[in-house]
Amino acid sequence: MSDLFGYVRETNYGRWFDVRAEVNPNNLAYTNLGLQAHTDNPYRDPVPTLQILSCIENTVEGGESSVVDGFAVAAALQAENPEGFRLLSSHAARFEYAGSSGVRLQSKRPMIELGPDGELICIRFNNRSLAPTVDVPFADMDRYYAAYRRFAELIEDPSFEVTFKLESGQAFIVDNTRVMHARKAFSGTGKRWLQGCYADKDGLLSTLAAIEHGFKEAAE
């Protein structure tokens, strides 16, 4: 884990940020309210591919973390409503962030992104960052929003959710192109303080591939 954190510090995404309740927050994350399962920064292009959250202190009532496999949810939507899946994967959504002075980030990408061969490669889901939908034909708009609503309902289905409470010194890593994360609301007493950062997934995958290759060579 220390080697991975060393790698993170050297990347462009490696600046730490604090996640804790603030007096005048500019983001819902900096309150004690619950957060719906979401991917981070869908308004960036490309999005950060790895997110790491490390717990410094967590002495509040509540505040549990949750993760949801977005690929599993997308597969469930496709099985239940193939047309809805097609609409969410073939029409672009728009995401935007303009919460800080001098910053206006925008992207235009589908919520469910497929590769040229139809392979599922990315989920973007964040109601707080969704901009007006202007790239869907009017004739498809009702069905598009119905599919979006159903996708959101499936994301909230507890059968897709894994919930845990971070203790001081613990950390978790998510693939931000696939795994959504969430937070339960917590009390005003005690302190919940996480530190997070973003990193590129290809660096981690390279390290894992090199380790696997080394094991294979050692076994020969």
PDB file of C-alpha atoms in Angstrom:
ATOM      1  CA  MET A   1       0.000   0.000   0.000  1.00  0.00           C
ATOM      2  CA  SER A   2       2.859   2.425   0.770  1.00  0.00           C
ATOM      3  CA  ASP A   3       4.254   1.968  -2.756  1.00  0.00           C
ATOM      4  CA  LEU A   4       0.840   2.731  -4.244  1.00  0.00           C
ATOM      5  CA  PHE A   5       0.491   5.917  -2.179  1.00  0.00           C
ATOM      6  CA  GLY A   6       3.989   6.918  -3.279  1.00  0.00           C
ATOM      7  CA  TYR A   7       2.881   6.504  -6.891  1.00  0.00           C
ATOM      8  CA  VAL A   8      -0.246   8.576  -6.245  1.00  0.00           C
ATOM      9  CA  ARG A   9       1.771  11.517  -4.891  1.00  0.00           C
ATOM     10  CA  GLU A  10       3.740  11.671  -8.134  1.00  0.00           C
ATOM     11  CA  THR A  11       0.723  11.814 -10.458  1.00  0.00           C
ATOM     12  CA  ASN A  12      -1.111  14.884 -11.654  1.00  0.00           C
ATOM     13  CA  TYR A  13      -4.144  13.682  -9.681  1.00  0.00           C
ATOM     14  CA  GLY A  14      -2.076  13.162  -6.528  1.00  0.00           C
ATOM     15  CA  ARG A  15      -3.094  16.271  -4.561  1.00  0.00           C
ATOM     16  CA  TRP A  16      -4.777  15.312  -1.313  1.00  0.00           C
ATOM     17  CA  PHE A  17      -8.206  16.693  -0.411  1.00  0.00           C
ATOM     18  CA  ASP A  18     -10.054  16.560   2.899  1.00  0.00           C
ATOM     19  CA  VAL A  19     -13.603  15.275   3.258  1.00  0.00           C
ATOM     20  CA  ARG A  20     -15.180  16.606   6.446  1.00  0.00           C
ATOM     21  CA  ALA A  21     -18.067  18.830   7.469  1.00  0.00           C
ATOM     22  CA  GLU A  22     -17.402  22.548   6.959  1.00  0.00           C
ATOM     23  CA  VAL A  23     -19.205  25.670   8.144  1.00  0.00           C
ATOM     24  CA  ASN A  24     -19.838  27.077   4.650  1.00  0.00           C
ATOM     25  CA  PRO A  25     -19.494  24.106   2.298  1.00  0.00           C
ATOM     26  CA  ASN A  26     -19.394  24.527  -1.482  1.00  0.00           C
ATOM     27  CA  ASN A  27     -20.121  20.829  -1.988  1.00  0.00           C
ATOM     28  CA  LEU A  28     -22.570  18.408  -0.377  1.00  0.00           C
ATOM     29  CA  ALA A  29     -19.605  16.127   0.397  1.00  0.00           C
ATOM     30  CA  TYR A  30     -18.451  18.673   2.994  1.00  0.00           C
ATOM     31  CA  THR A  31     -21.612  18.337   5.117  1.00  0.00           C
ATOM     32  CA  ASN A  32     -22.888  15.620   7.439  1.00  0.00           C
ATOM     33  CA  LEU A  33     -25.671  14.658   5.014  1.00  0.00           C
ATOM     34  CA  GLY A  34     -25.856  11.331   3.237  1.00  0.00           C
ATOM     35  CA  LEU A  35     -24.639  11.029  -0.336  1.00  0.00           C
ATOM     36  CA  GLN A  36     -26.300   8.920  -3.024  1.00  0.00           C
ATOM     37  CA  ALA A  37     -24.070   6.392  -4.772  1.00  0.00           C
ATOM     38  CA  HIS A  38     -22.183   8.232  -7.497  1.00  0.00           C
ATOM     39  CA  THR A  39     -19.014   8.404  -9.541  1.00  0.00           C
ATOM     40  CA  ASP A  40     -16.737  11.364  -8.960  1.00  0.00           C
ATOM     41  CA  ASN A  41     -15.985  14.211 -11.358  1.00  0.00           C
ATOM     42  CA  PRO A  42     -18.063  13.141 -14.375  1.00  0.00           C
ATOM     43  CA  TYR A  43     -17.627  16.722 -15.598  1.00  0.00           C
ATOM     44  CA  ARG A  44     -13.924  16.063 -16.199  1.00  0.00           C
ATOM     45  CA  ASP A  45     -12.731  14.539 -19.458  1.00  0.00           C
ATOM     46  CA  PRO A  46     -11.160  12.137 -18.883  1.00  0.00           C
ATOM     47  CA  VAL A  47     -12.536  11.330 -15.459  1.00  0.00           C
ATOM     48  CA  PRO A  48     -10.160  10.261 -12.676  1.00  0.00           C
ATOM     49  CA  THR A  49      -9.960   6.490 -12.908  1.00  0.00           C
ATOM     50  CA  LEU A  50      -8.907   5.590  -9.348  1.00  0.00           C
ATOM     51  CA  GLN A  51     -10.139   7.180  -6.154  1.00  0.00           C
ATOM     52  CA  ILE A  52      -8.532   6.492  -2.787  1.00  0.00           C
ATOM     53  CA  LEU A  53     -10.224   7.477   0.486  1.00  0.00           C
ATOM     54  CA  SER A  54      -8.257   7.153   3.708  1.00  0.00           C
ATOM     55  CA  CYS A  55      -9.835   7.501   7.148  1.00  0.00           C
ATOM     56  CA  ILE A  56      -8.073   9.839   9.582  1.00  0.00           C
ATOM     57  CA  GLU A  57     -10.822   9.865  12.199  1.00  0.00           C
ATOM     58  CA  ASN A  58     -14.358   8.499  12.371  1.00  0.00           C
ATOM     59  CA  THR A  59     -16.048   8.877  15.769  1.00  0.00           C
ATOM     60  CA  VAL A  60     -19.539   9.888  14.594  1.00  0.00           C
ATOM     61  CA  GLU A  61     -22.795   7.984  14.738  1.00  0.00           C
ATOM     62  CA  GLY A  62     -23.538   6.829  11.192  1.00  0.00           C
ATOM     63  CA  GLY A  63     -21.315   7.886   8.325  1.00  0.00           C
ATOM     64  CA  GLU A  64     -20.946   4.385   6.883  1.00  0.00           C
ATOM     65  CA  SER A  65     -19.433   4.089   3.404  1.00  0.00           C
ATOM     66  CA  SER A  66     -21.046   2.089   0.601  1.00  0.00           C
ATOM     67  CA  VAL A  67     -19.931   0.899  -2.814  1.00  0.00           C
ATOM     68  CA  VAL A  68     -22.054  -0.189  -5.779  1.00  0.00           C
ATOM     69  CA  ASP A  69     -20.837  -2.083  -8.856  1.00  0.00           C
ATOM     70  CA  GLY A  70     -22.093   0.083 -11.704  1.00  0.00           C
ATOM     71  CA  PHE A  71     -21.405  -2.599 -14.303  1.00  0.00           C
ATOM     72  CA  ALA A  72     -23.685  -5.010 -12.422  1.00  0.00           C
ATOM     73  CA  VAL A  73     -26.412  -2.371 -12.254  1.00  0.00           C
ATOM     74  CA  ALA A  74     -26.051  -1.614 -15.980  1.00  0.00           C
ATOM     75  CA  ALA A  75     -26.300  -5.326 -16.778  1.00  0.00           C
ATOM     76  CA  ALA A  76     -29.474  -5.556 -14.691  1.00  0.00           C
ATOM     77  CA  LEU A  77     -30.960  -2.595 -16.550  1.00  0.00           C
ATOM     78  CA  GLN A  78     -30.052  -4.132 -19.905  1.00  0.00           C
ATOM     79  CA  ALA A  79     -31.697  -7.441 -18.950  1.00  0.00           C
ATOM     80  CA  GLU A  80     -34.834  -5.680 -17.712  1.00  0.00           C
ATOM     81  CA  ASN A  81     -35.100  -2.882 -20.275  1.00  0.00           C
ATOM     82  CA  PRO A  82     -32.877  -3.274 -23.358  1.00  0.00           C
ATOM     83  CA  GLU A  83     -34.313  -0.142 -24.960  1.00  0.00           C
ATOM     84  CA  GLY A  84     -33.599   1.941 -21.857  1.00  0.00           C
ATOM     85  CA  PHE A  85     -30.044   0.626 -21.776  1.00  0.00           C
ATOM     86  CA  ARG A  86     -29.666   1.539 -25.458  1.00  0.00           C
ATOM     87  CA  LEU A  87     -30.891   5.079 -24.841  1.00  0.00           C
ATOM     88  CA  LEU A  88     -28.546   5.701 -21.908  1.00  0.00           C
ATOM     89  CA  SER A  89     -25.580   4.259 -23.787  1.00  0.00           C
ATOM     90  CA  SER A  90     -26.189   5.846 -27.189  1.00  0.00           C
ATOM     91  CA  HIS A  91     -27.088   9.428 -26.165  1.00  0.00           C
ATOM     92  CA  ALA A  92     -24.711  11.774 -24.374  1.00  0.00           C
ATOM     93  CA  ALA A  93     -25.471  13.292 -21.006  1.00  0.00           C
ATOM     94  CA  ARG A  94     -23.896  16.586 -19.975  1.00  0.00           C
ATOM     95  CA  PHE A  95     -22.151  17.157 -16.655  1.00  0.00           C
ATOM     96  CA  GLU A  96     -20.961  20.438 -15.210  1.00  0.00           C
ATOM     97  CA  TYR A  97     -19.157  21.871 -12.197  1.00  0.00           C
ATOM     98  CA  ALA A  98     -19.069  25.607 -11.500  1.00  0.00           C
ATOM     99  CA  GLY A  99     -18.945  25.692  -7.702  1.00  0.00           C
ATOM    100  CA  SER A 100     -15.600  27.452  -7.295  1.00  0.00           C
ATOM    101  CA  SER A 101     -14.568  30.893  -8.510  1.00  0.00           C
ATOM    102  CA  GLY A 102     -12.783  30.715 -11.842  1.00  0.00           C
ATOM    103  CA  VAL A 103     -13.680  27.060 -12.424  1.00  0.00           C
ATOM    104  CA  ARG A 104     -16.201  25.787 -14.982  1.00  0.00           C
ATOM    105  CA  LEU A 105     -15.717  22.149 -15.926  1.00  0.00           C
ATOM    106  CA  GLN A 106     -17.959  20.475 -18.503  1.00  0.00           C
ATOM    107  CA  SER A 107     -18.154  17.140 -20.288  1.00  0.00           C
ATOM    108  CA  LYS A 108     -20.460  15.463 -22.773  1.00  0.00           C
ATOM    109  CA  ARG A 109     -20.467  11.691 -22.364  1.00  0.00           C
ATOM    110  CA  PRO A 110     -23.081   8.926 -21.990  1.00  0.00           C
ATOM    111  CA  MET A 111     -24.005   7.681 -18.516  1.00  0.00           C
ATOM    112  CA  ILE A 112     -23.316   4.162 -19.758  1.00  0.00           C
ATOM    113  CA  GLU A 113     -20.349   4.204 -22.119  1.00  0.00           C
ATOM    114  CA  LEU A 114     -19.647   1.351 -24.511  1.00  0.00           C
ATOM    115  CA  GLY A 115     -16.557   0.686 -26.595  1.00  0.00           C
ATOM    116  CA  PRO A 116     -16.722   0.296 -30.394  1.00  0.00           C
ATOM    117  CA  ASP A 117     -17.252  -3.449 -29.936  1.00  0.00           C
ATOM    118  CA  GLY A 118     -20.095  -2.953 -27.450  1.00  0.00           C
ATOM    119  CA  GLU A 119     -17.992  -3.660 -24.357  1.00  0.00           C
ATOM    120  CA  LEU A 120     -19.079  -1.748 -21.252  1.00  0.00           C
ATOM    121  CA  ILE A 121     -16.177   0.551 -20.372  1.00  0.00           C
ATOM    122  CA  CYS A 122     -17.447   3.336 -18.109  1.00  0.00           C
ATOM    123  CA  ILE A 123     -20.302   4.443 -15.860  1.00  0.00           C
ATOM    124  CA  ARG A 124     -20.914   8.128 -15.139  1.00  0.00           C
ATOM    125  CA  PHE A 125     -23.613   8.796 -12.578  1.00  0.00           C
ATOM    126  CA  ASN A 126     -23.852  11.875 -10.382  1.00  0.00           C
ATOM    127  CA  ASN A 127     -27.162  13.670  -9.957  1.00  0.00           C
ATOM    128  CA  ARG A 128     -25.457  16.667  -8.340  1.00  0.00           C
ATOM    129  CA  SER A 129     -23.339  17.263 -11.460  1.00  0.00           C
ATOM    130  CA  LEU A 130     -25.893  16.512 -14.168  1.00  0.00           C
ATOM    131  CA  ALA A 131     -26.518  19.461 -16.497  1.00  0.00           C
ATOM    132  CA  PRO A 132     -29.656  19.905 -18.654  1.00  0.00           C
ATOM    133  CA  THR A 133     -30.151  17.111 -21.167  1.00  0.00           C
ATOM    134  CA  VAL A 134     -30.047  18.677 -24.620  1.00  0.00           C
ATOM    135  CA  ASP A 135     -28.581  15.916 -26.810  1.00  0.00           C
ATOM    136  CA  VAL A 136     -31.511  13.487 -26.805  1.00  0.00           C
ATOM    137  CA  PRO A 137     -34.063  13.706 -29.642  1.00  0.00           C
ATOM    138  CA  PHE A 138     -37.404  15.034 -28.436  1.00  0.00           C
ATOM    139  CA  ALA A 139     -39.173  11.832 -29.517  1.00  0.00           C
ATOM    140  CA  ASP A 140     -36.905   9.806 -27.201  1.00  0.00           C
ATOM    141  CA  MET A 141     -36.855  12.193 -24.249  1.00  0.00           C
ATOM    142  CA  ASP A 142     -39.628  10.567 -22.185  1.00  0.00           C
ATOM    143  CA  ARG A 143     -38.131   7.101 -22.545  1.00  0.00           C
ATOM    144  CA  TYR A 144     -34.632   8.425 -21.869  1.00  0.00           C
ATOM    145  CA  TYR A 145     -35.699   9.994 -18.574  1.00  0.00           C
ATOM    146  CA  ALA A 146     -37.665   6.860 -17.648  1.00  0.00           C
ATOM    147  CA  ALA A 147     -34.518   4.794 -18.234  1.00  0.00           C
ATOM    148  CA  TYR A 148     -32.452   7.270 -16.201  1.00  0.00           C
ATOM    149  CA  ARG A 149     -34.958   7.084 -13.352  1.00  0.00           C
ATOM    150  CA  ARG A 150     -34.934   3.280 -13.426  1.00  0.00           C
ATOM    151  CA  PHE A 151     -31.134   3.225 -13.518  1.00  0.00           C
ATOM    152  CA  ALA A 152     -31.140   5.429 -10.395  1.00  0.00           C
ATOM    153  CA  GLU A 153     -33.653   3.119  -8.673  1.00  0.00           C
ATOM    154  CA  LEU A 154     -31.489   0.081  -9.363  1.00  0.00           C
ATOM    155  CA  ILE A 155     -28.431   1.898  -8.015  1.00  0.00           C
ATOM    156  CA  GLU A 156     -30.380   2.435  -4.765  1.00  0.00           C
ATOM    157  CA  ASP A 157     -31.321  -1.271  -4.567  1.00  0.00           C
ATOM    158  CA  PRO A 158     -29.617  -2.669  -1.427  1.00  0.00           C
ATOM    159  CA  SER A 159     -28.856  -5.933  -3.266  1.00  0.00           C
ATOM    160  CA  PHE A 160     -26.170  -4.089  -5.253  1.00  0.00           C
ATOM    161  CA  GLU A 161     -24.694  -2.313  -2.226  1.00  0.00           C
ATOM    162  CA  VAL A 162     -21.827  -3.247   0.086  1.00  0.00           C
ATOM    163  CA  THR A 163     -21.708  -1.116   3.243  1.00  0.00           C
ATOM    164  CA  PHE A 164     -18.918  -0.772   5.807  1.00  0.00           C
ATOM    165  CA  LYS A 165     -17.611   1.749   8.320  1.00  0.00           C
ATOM    166  CA  LEU A 166     -14.055   2.955   7.946  1.00  0.00           C
ATOM    167  CA  GLU A 167     -11.898   3.040  11.064  1.00  0.00           C
ATOM    168  CA  SER A 168      -8.931   5.313  11.615  1.00  0.00           C
ATOM    169  CA  GLY A 169      -5.988   4.101   9.537  1.00  0.00           C
ATOM    170  CA  GLN A 170      -8.102   2.226   7.003  1.00  0.00           C
ATOM    171  CA  ALA A 171      -8.471   3.143   3.317  1.00  0.00           C
ATOM    172  CA  PHE A 172     -10.346   1.884   0.292  1.00  0.00           C
ATOM    173  CA  ILE A 173      -9.776   2.211  -3.438  1.00  0.00           C
ATOM    174  CA  VAL A 174     -12.461   2.276  -6.126  1.00  0.00           C
ATOM    175  CA  ASP A 175     -12.323   2.163  -9.907  1.00  0.00           C
ATOM    176  CA  ASN A 176     -14.159   5.431 -10.566  1.00  0.00           C
ATOM    177  CA  THR A 177     -15.125   4.309 -14.080  1.00  0.00           C
ATOM    178  CA  ARG A 178     -17.066   1.362 -12.652  1.00  0.00           C
ATOM    179  CA  VAL A 179     -17.687   1.512  -8.893  1.00  0.00           C
ATOM    180  CA  MET A 180     -19.956   4.120  -7.352  1.00  0.00           C
ATOM    181  CA  HIS A 181     -19.499   5.133  -3.726  1.00  0.00           C
ATOM    182  CA  ALA A 182     -21.918   6.586  -1.196  1.00  0.00           C
ATOM    183  CA  ARG A 183     -22.130   7.769   2.394  1.00  0.00           C
ATOM    184  CA  LYS A 184     -24.785   7.499   5.080  1.00  0.00           C
ATOM    185  CA  ALA A 185     -25.719  10.613   7.039  1.00  0.00           C
ATOM    186  CA  PHE A 186     -23.972  11.094  10.374  1.00  0.00           C
ATOM    187  CA  SER A 187     -24.467  12.950  13.641  1.00  0.00           C
ATOM    188  CA  GLY A 188     -23.027  16.321  14.529  1.00  0.00           C
ATOM    189  CA  THR A 189     -21.094  14.910  17.490  1.00  0.00           C
ATOM    190  CA  GLY A 190     -17.657  13.403  17.029  1.00  0.00           C
ATOM    191  CA  LYS A 191     -15.607  13.836  13.874  1.00  0.00           C
ATOM    192  CA  ARG A 192     -15.550  12.156  10.473  1.00  0.00           C
ATOM    193  CA  TRP A 193     -12.404  13.099   8.571  1.00  0.00           C
ATOM    194  CA  LEU A 194     -11.317  11.365   5.389  1.00  0.00           C
ATOM    195  CA  GLN A 195      -8.521  12.295   3.021  1.00  0.00           C
ATOM    196  CA  GLY A 196      -8.801  11.405  -0.631  1.00  0.00           C
ATOM    197  CA  CYS A 197      -6.959  11.672  -3.903  1.00  0.00           C
ATOM    198  CA  TYR A 198      -7.210  10.498  -7.492  1.00  0.00           C
ATOM    199  CA  ALA A 199      -4.749   8.456  -9.526  1.00  0.00           C
ATOM    200  CA  ASP A 200      -4.511   6.906 -12.973  1.00  0.00           C
ATOM    201  CA  LYS A 201      -5.626   3.295 -13.196  1.00  0.00           C
ATOM    202  CA  ASP A 202      -3.064   2.383 -15.829  1.00  0.00           C
ATOM    203  CA  GLY A 203      -0.225   2.827 -13.333  1.00  0.00           C
ATOM    204  CA  LEU A 204      -1.816   0.372 -10.911  1.00  0.00           C
ATOM    205  CA  LEU A 205      -2.657  -2.101 -13.691  1.00  0.00           C
ATOM    206  CA  SER A 206       0.943  -1.878 -14.931  1.00  0.00           C
ATOM    207  CA  THR A 207       2.258  -2.711 -11.459  1.00  0.00           C
ATOM    208  CA  LEU A 208      -0.150  -5.639 -11.085  1.00  0.00           C
ATOM    209  CA  ALA A 209       0.772  -6.981 -14.540  1.00  0.00           C
ATOM    210  CA  ALA A 210       4.482  -6.717 -13.709  1.00  0.00           C
ATOM    211  CA  ILE A 211       3.945  -8.588 -10.423  1.00  0.00           C
ATOM    212  CA  GLU A 212       1.958 -11.305 -12.203  1.00  0.00           C
ATOM    213  CA  HIS A 213       4.679 -11.600 -14.855  1.00  0.00           C
ATOM    214  CA  GLY A 214       7.303 -11.904 -12.130  1.00  0.00           C
ATOM    215  CA  PHE A 215       5.395 -14.710 -10.426  1.00  0.00           C
ATOM    216  CA  LYS A 216       5.077 -16.582 -13.728  1.00  0.00           C
ATOM    217  CA  GLU A 217       8.803 -16.261 -14.427  1.00  0.00           C
ATOM    218  CA  ALA A 218       9.651 -17.454 -10.925  1.00  0.00           C
ATOM    219  CA  ALA A 219       7.409 -20.506 -11.369  1.00  0.00           C
ATOM    220  CA  GLU A 220       9.079 -21.554 -14.627  1.00  0.00           C
TER     221      GLU A 220
END
